[in-house]
Amino acid sequence: MSTEHRSDKPGVSRRTLLARTGAVAAALATGPVLGGIQPAQAAGAWRVPGEEAPHKRTWMAWPSSTTIWGNLLSKIQADIAKLAREIAKYEPVVMCADGSSAASQARSMCGSTVTVISSVPVSDCWMRDTGPLFRVDGAGGLDAFGLNFNAWGENATSFYGIPASAYNKDRVLAGKLATYDGVPFAKAAVVGEGGGIEYDGDGTLMATESCWVNDNRNPGKSRAQIEAELLSRFGASKMIWLPGVTGYDVTDGHIDGTARYIGPGVVMVQLAGAVRPDVWTRNAQAIHDVLVNATDARGRRLQVLTIEGPDTLPRIPAGQQKDFLSSYMNYTVTNQAVITTQFGDTAKDAAAKTAIAAAYGRPVVQLNLDNLYGNGGGGAHCVTMQEPNV
């Protein structure tokens, strides 16, 4: 789920070509791809449910920092509000805003169907990466853990020059939100982001190595150590490691813009359309090729569904199209619908909507979120975190 940094944007996109800053060249992160190491502590009853399981609510965060967003802030806020209002048609939405002034603005823009709170401070809107991951035990229990968010390996600072302190509230958001929610909380022994890992709720995880086996997040830790910790925290027993892209975007190649679990044993992969730079096209195909040969924790050969990204972005100026996150896969699942984006490519938009609706057996809503996907470089999945029903 990566785009490059817009040249007219003063250090605010989450995704960017490092060429803009003269940094290191990008490379596909390859190597052994199929895991299967048992967690250090055998997975017990606790597990993170798949996102298609029933939700109690969706958590979001209101962007209000001009240090991070500059003069793009109002456009990002408009897309966040639009998305929150749509999700609220299908399940409760709680929006965390940074103080009373931001909360008042959020309430005005989101409307009465979205609950806005000001008692959980936030730095920015990327709740998928900063918020807690909730677990259930099958007996009515709920707890949560955090992944020690460090501003995408401090890439926000090294890529764009945003002060590290601009994300201080998000570094501790997971624990504070869990406390507010009355849920027991623990910190994982690894650093990463929720957008960097996919889970089926039935024992299998998938992630790109480029996000996790990376010294900007987990220096000195081996892939086996990182895998064991993630399996233990998620209540899983098998990891499928996927090739990723290092150095082309702030996230180092989050999986949630390319491949998603539909449910146990079923994944969907977006193959790049004509507007995506070649590095992402190659990576999407490499991810697909691994998954079609993979089995999950139950020994099932994965069913791999595919869609294609847009070939045109008619609303986006030609010079900005290569920087745009043209991912239908960065959708958010709600109790009654799946909410994704549309890009103005009529044929590809319709095909993606049909395929996702058929896969989930739920209606699909497509919103115009050009500011979030373009100027923000993230999508509907990036800015939401579901809390499961127990």
Short mmCIF file of C-alpha atoms in Angstrom, two decimals:
data_model
loop_
_atom_site.label_atom_id
_atom_site.label_comp_id
_atom_site.label_asym_id
_atom_site.label_seq_id
_atom_site.Cartn_x
_atom_site.Cartn_y
_atom_site.Cartn_z
CA MET A 1 0.00 0.00 0.00
CA SER A 2 2.51 2.46 -1.13
CA THR A 3 2.82 5.54 -3.20
CA GLU A 4 5.68 7.91 -3.56
CA HIS A 5 5.88 11.38 -2.09
CA ARG A 6 4.27 14.21 -4.00
CA SER A 7 6.85 16.82 -5.04
CA ASP A 8 4.45 19.64 -4.16
CA LYS A 9 3.82 18.30 -0.67
CA PRO A 10 6.02 19.54 2.20
CA GLY A 11 6.76 16.30 3.97
CA VAL A 12 3.33 14.95 4.75
CA SER A 13 2.61 11.86 2.63
CA ARG A 14 3.17 8.51 4.28
CA ARG A 15 4.41 6.97 1.03
CA THR A 16 7.20 8.30 -1.15
CA LEU A 17 10.05 7.60 -3.54
CA LEU A 18 13.27 8.06 -1.65
CA ALA A 19 14.75 9.55 -4.78
CA ARG A 20 13.19 12.82 -3.66
CA THR A 21 15.51 12.93 -0.68
CA GLY A 22 18.46 11.33 -2.42
CA ALA A 23 18.30 8.34 -0.14
CA VAL A 24 19.17 4.74 -0.84
CA ALA A 25 17.91 2.90 -3.87
CA ALA A 26 14.98 0.58 -3.48
CA ALA A 27 15.19 -3.16 -3.69
CA LEU A 28 12.76 -6.02 -3.51
CA ALA A 29 13.18 -7.84 -0.23
CA THR A 30 13.28 -11.50 -1.09
CA GLY A 31 14.48 -14.64 0.59
CA PRO A 32 12.70 -17.57 2.21
CA VAL A 33 9.02 -16.87 2.21
CA LEU A 34 7.14 -19.63 3.95
CA GLY A 35 7.28 -19.70 7.71
CA GLY A 36 5.92 -22.26 10.14
CA ILE A 37 7.93 -21.69 13.29
CA GLN A 38 5.93 -22.40 16.42
CA PRO A 39 5.57 -19.43 18.78
CA ALA A 40 7.84 -19.30 21.80
CA GLN A 41 4.73 -19.77 23.90
CA ALA A 42 2.11 -22.05 22.40
CA ALA A 43 -0.91 -20.10 21.22
CA GLY A 44 -3.70 -20.41 23.76
CA ALA A 45 -7.32 -19.43 23.54
CA TRP A 46 -6.53 -15.79 22.86
CA ARG A 47 -6.56 -14.76 19.20
CA VAL A 48 -7.11 -11.74 17.00
CA PRO A 49 -10.29 -12.44 15.00
CA GLY A 50 -10.38 -11.93 11.26
CA GLU A 51 -11.69 -8.55 10.19
CA GLU A 52 -14.80 -10.12 8.69
CA ALA A 53 -15.94 -11.26 12.16
CA PRO A 54 -18.62 -9.15 13.91
CA HIS A 55 -17.47 -5.79 15.26
CA LYS A 56 -18.51 -3.90 18.36
CA ARG A 57 -17.22 -0.63 16.90
CA THR A 58 -14.63 0.99 14.67
CA TRP A 59 -12.00 3.31 16.15
CA MET A 60 -10.65 6.26 14.18
CA ALA A 61 -8.42 9.27 14.87
CA TRP A 62 -8.94 12.88 13.83
CA PRO A 63 -6.00 14.61 12.12
CA SER A 64 -5.37 18.10 13.48
CA SER A 65 -1.60 18.68 13.25
CA THR A 66 -0.41 21.38 10.88
CA THR A 67 3.15 20.27 11.67
CA ILE A 68 2.35 17.00 9.91
CA TRP A 69 -0.14 18.14 7.27
CA GLY A 70 0.49 21.83 6.60
CA ASN A 71 -2.07 23.34 4.22
CA LEU A 72 -3.37 19.91 3.23
CA LEU A 73 -4.98 19.37 6.62
CA SER A 74 -8.50 20.47 5.70
CA LYS A 75 -8.58 18.14 2.67
CA ILE A 76 -7.51 15.15 4.73
CA GLN A 77 -10.05 16.03 7.41
CA ALA A 78 -12.81 16.13 4.80
CA ASP A 79 -12.01 12.58 3.63
CA ILE A 80 -11.73 11.26 7.18
CA ALA A 81 -15.12 12.76 8.00
CA LYS A 82 -16.68 11.33 4.83
CA LEU A 83 -15.37 7.86 5.63
CA ALA A 84 -16.44 8.02 9.28
CA ARG A 85 -19.99 9.02 8.34
CA GLU A 86 -20.20 6.09 5.92
CA ILE A 87 -18.89 3.52 8.43
CA ALA A 88 -21.35 4.82 11.01
CA LYS A 89 -24.21 3.64 8.80
CA TYR A 90 -23.16 0.05 9.57
CA GLU A 91 -21.59 0.07 13.03
CA PRO A 92 -20.63 2.49 15.81
CA VAL A 93 -17.65 4.76 15.16
CA VAL A 94 -15.58 6.39 17.90
CA MET A 95 -13.27 9.17 16.75
CA CYS A 96 -10.36 10.16 18.99
CA ALA A 97 -9.55 13.86 18.71
CA ASP A 98 -6.61 15.70 20.22
CA GLY A 99 -8.22 18.05 22.71
CA SER A 100 -11.48 19.98 22.90
CA SER A 101 -10.90 22.26 19.90
CA ALA A 102 -10.10 19.36 17.57
CA ALA A 103 -13.04 17.41 19.00
CA SER A 104 -15.41 20.28 18.30
CA GLN A 105 -14.20 20.46 14.71
CA ALA A 106 -14.52 16.69 14.30
CA ARG A 107 -18.07 16.71 15.63
CA SER A 108 -19.02 19.49 13.24
CA MET A 109 -17.57 17.71 10.20
CA CYS A 110 -18.51 14.12 11.09
CA GLY A 111 -22.03 14.77 12.32
CA SER A 112 -24.07 13.25 15.09
CA THR A 113 -23.75 9.63 14.00
CA VAL A 114 -20.03 9.57 14.93
CA THR A 115 -19.00 9.64 18.59
CA VAL A 116 -16.05 11.99 19.15
CA ILE A 117 -13.93 11.86 22.31
CA SER A 118 -11.11 14.19 23.37
CA SER A 119 -9.70 12.18 26.28
CA VAL A 120 -7.40 9.94 24.20
CA PRO A 121 -4.71 12.19 22.64
CA VAL A 122 -3.65 11.47 19.07
CA SER A 123 -1.00 12.82 16.71
CA ASP A 124 -2.51 11.80 13.38
CA CYS A 125 -5.18 9.71 11.66
CA TRP A 126 -3.43 6.34 11.05
CA MET A 127 -5.34 4.27 13.63
CA ARG A 128 -4.52 0.96 11.89
CA ASP A 129 -0.83 1.54 12.57
CA THR A 130 -1.03 3.26 15.95
CA GLY A 131 -4.01 1.72 17.72
CA PRO A 132 -4.33 -1.49 19.75
CA LEU A 133 -5.06 -4.89 18.27
CA PHE A 134 -7.91 -6.58 20.09
CA ARG A 135 -8.01 -10.28 21.00
CA VAL A 136 -10.83 -12.55 22.14
CA ASP A 137 -10.67 -15.78 24.12
CA GLY A 138 -13.91 -17.40 22.99
CA ALA A 139 -15.39 -17.13 26.47
CA GLY A 140 -16.37 -13.47 26.54
CA GLY A 141 -12.89 -12.14 27.27
CA LEU A 142 -11.29 -9.20 25.47
CA ASP A 143 -7.77 -7.84 25.72
CA ALA A 144 -5.41 -5.88 23.49
CA PHE A 145 -1.76 -5.44 22.62
CA GLY A 146 0.29 -2.74 20.95
CA LEU A 147 3.07 -2.91 18.37
CA ASN A 148 5.17 -0.03 19.74
CA PHE A 149 4.61 2.38 16.87
CA ASN A 150 7.78 4.35 16.07
CA ALA A 151 6.61 6.48 13.13
CA TRP A 152 7.30 3.74 10.58
CA GLY A 153 10.86 3.17 11.70
CA GLU A 154 11.29 6.94 12.14
CA ASN A 155 10.87 7.25 8.38
CA ALA A 156 8.51 10.18 8.86
CA THR A 157 11.52 12.14 10.06
CA SER A 158 14.21 10.72 7.80
CA PHE A 159 12.05 10.99 4.65
CA TYR A 160 10.20 14.24 5.21
CA GLY A 161 11.87 16.07 8.05
CA ILE A 162 8.79 15.93 10.27
CA PRO A 163 10.02 16.22 13.87
CA ALA A 164 9.98 12.88 15.67
CA SER A 165 8.10 14.60 18.49
CA ALA A 166 5.15 15.22 16.14
CA TYR A 167 4.19 11.56 16.62
CA ASN A 168 4.75 11.31 20.36
CA LYS A 169 1.05 10.90 21.17
CA ASP A 170 0.67 8.14 18.61
CA ARG A 171 3.64 6.28 20.10
CA VAL A 172 1.59 5.63 23.24
CA LEU A 173 -1.90 5.71 21.73
CA ALA A 174 -2.48 1.94 21.78
CA GLY A 175 -2.15 1.66 25.55
CA LYS A 176 -4.13 4.82 26.27
CA LEU A 177 -6.99 3.78 24.04
CA ALA A 178 -7.13 0.32 25.62
CA THR A 179 -7.20 1.90 29.08
CA TYR A 180 -10.03 4.21 28.03
CA ASP A 181 -11.88 1.18 26.66
CA GLY A 182 -11.35 -0.74 29.91
CA VAL A 183 -9.41 -3.51 28.17
CA PRO A 184 -6.27 -5.22 29.59
CA PHE A 185 -3.24 -4.21 27.54
CA ALA A 186 0.30 -5.43 26.90
CA LYS A 187 3.13 -4.30 24.67
CA ALA A 188 4.51 -6.71 22.11
CA ALA A 189 8.23 -7.41 22.08
CA VAL A 190 8.53 -6.21 18.48
CA VAL A 191 8.01 -2.90 16.71
CA GLY A 192 5.69 -2.55 13.76
CA GLU A 193 2.28 -1.45 12.55
CA GLY A 194 -1.12 -3.04 12.15
CA GLY A 195 -1.10 -2.29 8.44
CA GLY A 196 2.01 -4.39 8.11
CA ILE A 197 0.34 -7.71 8.93
CA GLU A 198 -2.76 -9.61 7.84
CA TYR A 199 -4.48 -12.27 9.96
CA ASP A 200 -7.18 -14.80 9.17
CA GLY A 201 -8.37 -15.39 12.75
CA ASP A 202 -7.79 -19.11 12.23
CA GLY A 203 -4.09 -19.52 12.92
CA THR A 204 -2.36 -17.93 9.91
CA LEU A 205 -0.62 -14.58 9.45
CA MET A 206 0.96 -13.01 6.39
CA ALA A 207 3.36 -10.08 6.21
CA THR A 208 6.15 -8.64 4.13
CA GLU A 209 9.65 -9.10 5.47
CA SER A 210 10.54 -5.56 4.47
CA CYS A 211 8.31 -4.12 7.23
CA TRP A 212 9.45 -6.34 10.08
CA VAL A 213 12.91 -7.76 9.48
CA ASN A 214 14.24 -4.24 9.29
CA ASP A 215 16.73 -2.46 11.54
CA ASN A 216 14.59 0.66 11.61
CA ARG A 217 12.03 -1.29 13.63
CA ASN A 218 13.60 -4.45 15.04
CA PRO A 219 17.38 -4.09 15.13
CA GLY A 220 19.20 -7.22 16.22
CA LYS A 221 16.13 -9.45 15.95
CA SER A 222 16.07 -12.37 13.54
CA ARG A 223 13.12 -13.24 11.36
CA ALA A 224 12.50 -16.30 13.53
CA GLN A 225 12.37 -14.19 16.70
CA ILE A 226 10.00 -11.66 15.13
CA GLU A 227 7.81 -14.42 13.76
CA ALA A 228 7.58 -16.20 17.10
CA GLU A 229 6.49 -13.03 18.87
CA LEU A 230 3.86 -12.15 16.28
CA LEU A 231 2.44 -15.67 16.26
CA SER A 232 2.20 -15.66 20.02
CA ARG A 233 0.51 -12.26 20.20
CA PHE A 234 -2.00 -13.01 17.44
CA GLY A 235 -2.77 -16.52 18.72
CA ALA A 236 -1.56 -18.04 15.47
CA SER A 237 0.74 -20.90 14.51
CA LYS A 238 1.91 -20.15 10.97
CA MET A 239 3.39 -17.13 9.24
CA ILE A 240 3.52 -16.70 5.48
CA TRP A 241 6.37 -14.32 4.73
CA LEU A 242 5.96 -12.34 1.54
CA PRO A 243 8.38 -10.36 -0.59
CA GLY A 244 8.17 -6.63 0.04
CA VAL A 245 9.67 -3.37 -1.12
CA THR A 246 12.28 -1.62 0.97
CA GLY A 247 13.02 2.06 0.72
CA TYR A 248 10.30 3.22 -1.66
CA ASP A 249 7.76 4.29 0.92
CA VAL A 250 7.47 5.22 4.56
CA THR A 251 5.95 1.88 5.50
CA ASP A 252 8.56 -0.24 3.71
CA GLY A 253 5.78 -2.03 1.84
CA HIS A 254 2.75 -2.65 4.06
CA ILE A 255 0.81 -5.71 2.95
CA ASP A 256 -2.66 -4.18 3.30
CA GLY A 257 -2.57 -2.33 0.00
CA THR A 258 -1.83 -5.47 -2.00
CA ALA A 259 -3.15 -8.63 -0.32
CA ARG A 260 -5.92 -9.18 2.24
CA TYR A 261 -7.58 -12.12 3.94
CA ILE A 262 -11.23 -12.47 2.95
CA GLY A 263 -11.58 -15.24 5.52
CA PRO A 264 -9.77 -18.41 6.57
CA GLY A 265 -8.20 -20.04 3.54
CA VAL A 266 -9.11 -17.20 1.15
CA VAL A 267 -7.01 -14.20 0.16
CA MET A 268 -7.39 -11.49 -2.45
CA VAL A 269 -4.47 -9.88 -4.27
CA GLN A 270 -4.55 -6.71 -6.32
CA LEU A 271 -2.35 -6.88 -9.38
CA ALA A 272 -1.15 -3.45 -10.37
CA GLY A 273 -2.89 -1.43 -13.05
CA ALA A 274 -1.16 0.69 -15.64
CA VAL A 275 -0.67 3.71 -13.35
CA ARG A 276 1.53 1.93 -10.80
CA PRO A 277 5.32 2.20 -11.02
CA ASP A 278 7.06 -1.01 -12.09
CA VAL A 279 8.50 -1.78 -8.66
CA TRP A 280 4.98 -2.18 -7.23
CA THR A 281 3.79 -4.13 -10.27
CA ARG A 282 6.61 -6.64 -9.82
CA ASN A 283 6.03 -6.86 -6.09
CA ALA A 284 2.30 -7.53 -6.44
CA GLN A 285 3.01 -10.36 -8.86
CA ALA A 286 5.68 -11.79 -6.55
CA ILE A 287 3.24 -11.74 -3.62
CA HIS A 288 0.62 -13.46 -5.74
CA ASP A 289 3.08 -16.14 -6.83
CA VAL A 290 4.00 -16.96 -3.23
CA LEU A 291 0.40 -17.14 -2.07
CA VAL A 292 -0.80 -19.48 -4.82
CA ASN A 293 1.74 -22.02 -3.58
CA ALA A 294 1.13 -21.47 0.13
CA THR A 295 -0.81 -23.46 2.70
CA ASP A 296 -2.24 -22.13 5.93
CA ALA A 297 -2.07 -23.31 9.53
CA ARG A 298 -4.81 -25.88 8.87
CA GLY A 299 -2.95 -27.32 5.89
CA ARG A 300 -5.30 -25.77 3.34
CA ARG A 301 -3.96 -24.60 0.01
CA LEU A 302 -4.93 -20.94 -0.17
CA GLN A 303 -7.63 -19.86 -2.57
CA VAL A 304 -6.19 -16.74 -4.19
CA LEU A 305 -8.61 -14.28 -5.76
CA THR A 306 -7.32 -11.42 -7.89
CA ILE A 307 -8.44 -8.00 -8.97
CA GLU A 308 -6.62 -5.39 -11.03
CA GLY A 309 -5.83 -1.82 -10.12
CA PRO A 310 -7.02 1.11 -12.21
CA ASP A 311 -5.41 1.90 -15.55
CA THR A 312 -6.40 5.57 -15.43
CA LEU A 313 -6.82 8.22 -12.75
CA PRO A 314 -8.86 10.81 -14.62
CA ARG A 315 -9.24 13.17 -11.64
CA ILE A 316 -5.52 13.24 -10.85
CA PRO A 317 -3.03 15.40 -12.79
CA ALA A 318 -0.70 13.30 -14.91
CA GLY A 319 2.39 14.37 -13.01
CA GLN A 320 0.94 13.15 -9.73
CA GLN A 321 -0.44 9.78 -10.80
CA LYS A 322 2.64 7.69 -10.05
CA ASP A 323 2.49 8.93 -6.44
CA PHE A 324 -1.13 7.90 -5.90
CA LEU A 325 -2.16 4.92 -3.75
CA SER A 326 -4.40 3.30 -6.37
CA SER A 327 -5.39 0.39 -4.13
CA TYR A 328 -8.90 -1.00 -3.98
CA MET A 329 -7.53 -3.49 -1.43
CA ASN A 330 -7.02 -0.85 1.24
CA TYR A 331 -10.67 -1.17 2.20
CA THR A 332 -12.32 -1.36 5.60
CA VAL A 333 -14.73 -4.14 6.50
CA THR A 334 -17.83 -3.28 8.54
CA ASN A 335 -20.61 -5.45 9.91
CA GLN A 336 -22.83 -4.93 6.89
CA ALA A 337 -20.67 -3.58 4.08
CA VAL A 338 -17.15 -3.21 2.76
CA ILE A 339 -16.03 0.36 2.14
CA THR A 340 -13.37 1.06 -0.45
CA THR A 341 -12.58 3.74 -2.99
CA GLN A 342 -13.25 4.51 -6.61
CA PHE A 343 -10.74 6.23 -8.85
CA GLY A 344 -12.82 7.28 -11.87
CA ASP A 345 -11.71 4.36 -14.06
CA THR A 346 -15.26 3.19 -14.74
CA ALA A 347 -14.49 -0.32 -15.86
CA LYS A 348 -11.87 -1.12 -13.19
CA ASP A 349 -13.93 0.50 -10.43
CA ALA A 350 -16.93 -1.65 -11.34
CA ALA A 351 -14.89 -4.83 -11.63
CA ALA A 352 -13.29 -4.29 -8.22
CA LYS A 353 -16.65 -3.57 -6.61
CA THR A 354 -18.18 -6.73 -8.06
CA ALA A 355 -15.24 -8.92 -7.05
CA ILE A 356 -15.03 -7.66 -3.47
CA ALA A 357 -18.81 -7.91 -3.00
CA ALA A 358 -18.81 -11.49 -4.28
CA ALA A 359 -15.91 -12.44 -2.04
CA TYR A 360 -17.48 -11.08 1.16
CA GLY A 361 -21.14 -11.59 0.35
CA ARG A 362 -21.80 -8.01 1.46
CA PRO A 363 -22.48 -4.75 -0.36
CA VAL A 364 -19.48 -2.67 -1.35
CA VAL A 365 -19.51 1.12 -1.05
CA GLN A 366 -17.01 3.04 -3.15
CA LEU A 367 -16.15 6.58 -2.05
CA ASN A 368 -14.10 9.29 -3.70
CA LEU A 369 -11.23 9.60 -1.21
CA ASP A 370 -8.70 11.15 -3.55
CA ASN A 371 -7.17 13.39 -0.89
CA LEU A 372 -6.55 10.56 1.54
CA TYR A 373 -5.26 8.10 -1.07
CA GLY A 374 -3.31 10.77 -2.93
CA ASN A 375 -2.12 13.48 -0.56
CA GLY A 376 -2.23 11.12 2.41
CA GLY A 377 -0.85 8.04 0.71
CA GLY A 378 -3.04 5.78 2.83
CA GLY A 379 -6.57 4.50 2.63
CA ALA A 380 -9.70 3.40 4.44
CA HIS A 381 -7.97 0.45 6.10
CA CYS A 382 -5.06 2.60 7.26
CA VAL A 383 -7.30 4.95 9.24
CA THR A 384 -9.57 2.41 10.96
CA MET A 385 -9.24 -0.26 13.64
CA GLN A 386 -12.06 -2.65 14.42
CA GLU A 387 -12.95 -3.80 17.93
CA PRO A 388 -14.54 -7.27 17.82
CA ASN A 389 -17.71 -8.37 19.52
CA VAL A 390 -17.19 -10.89 22.31
#
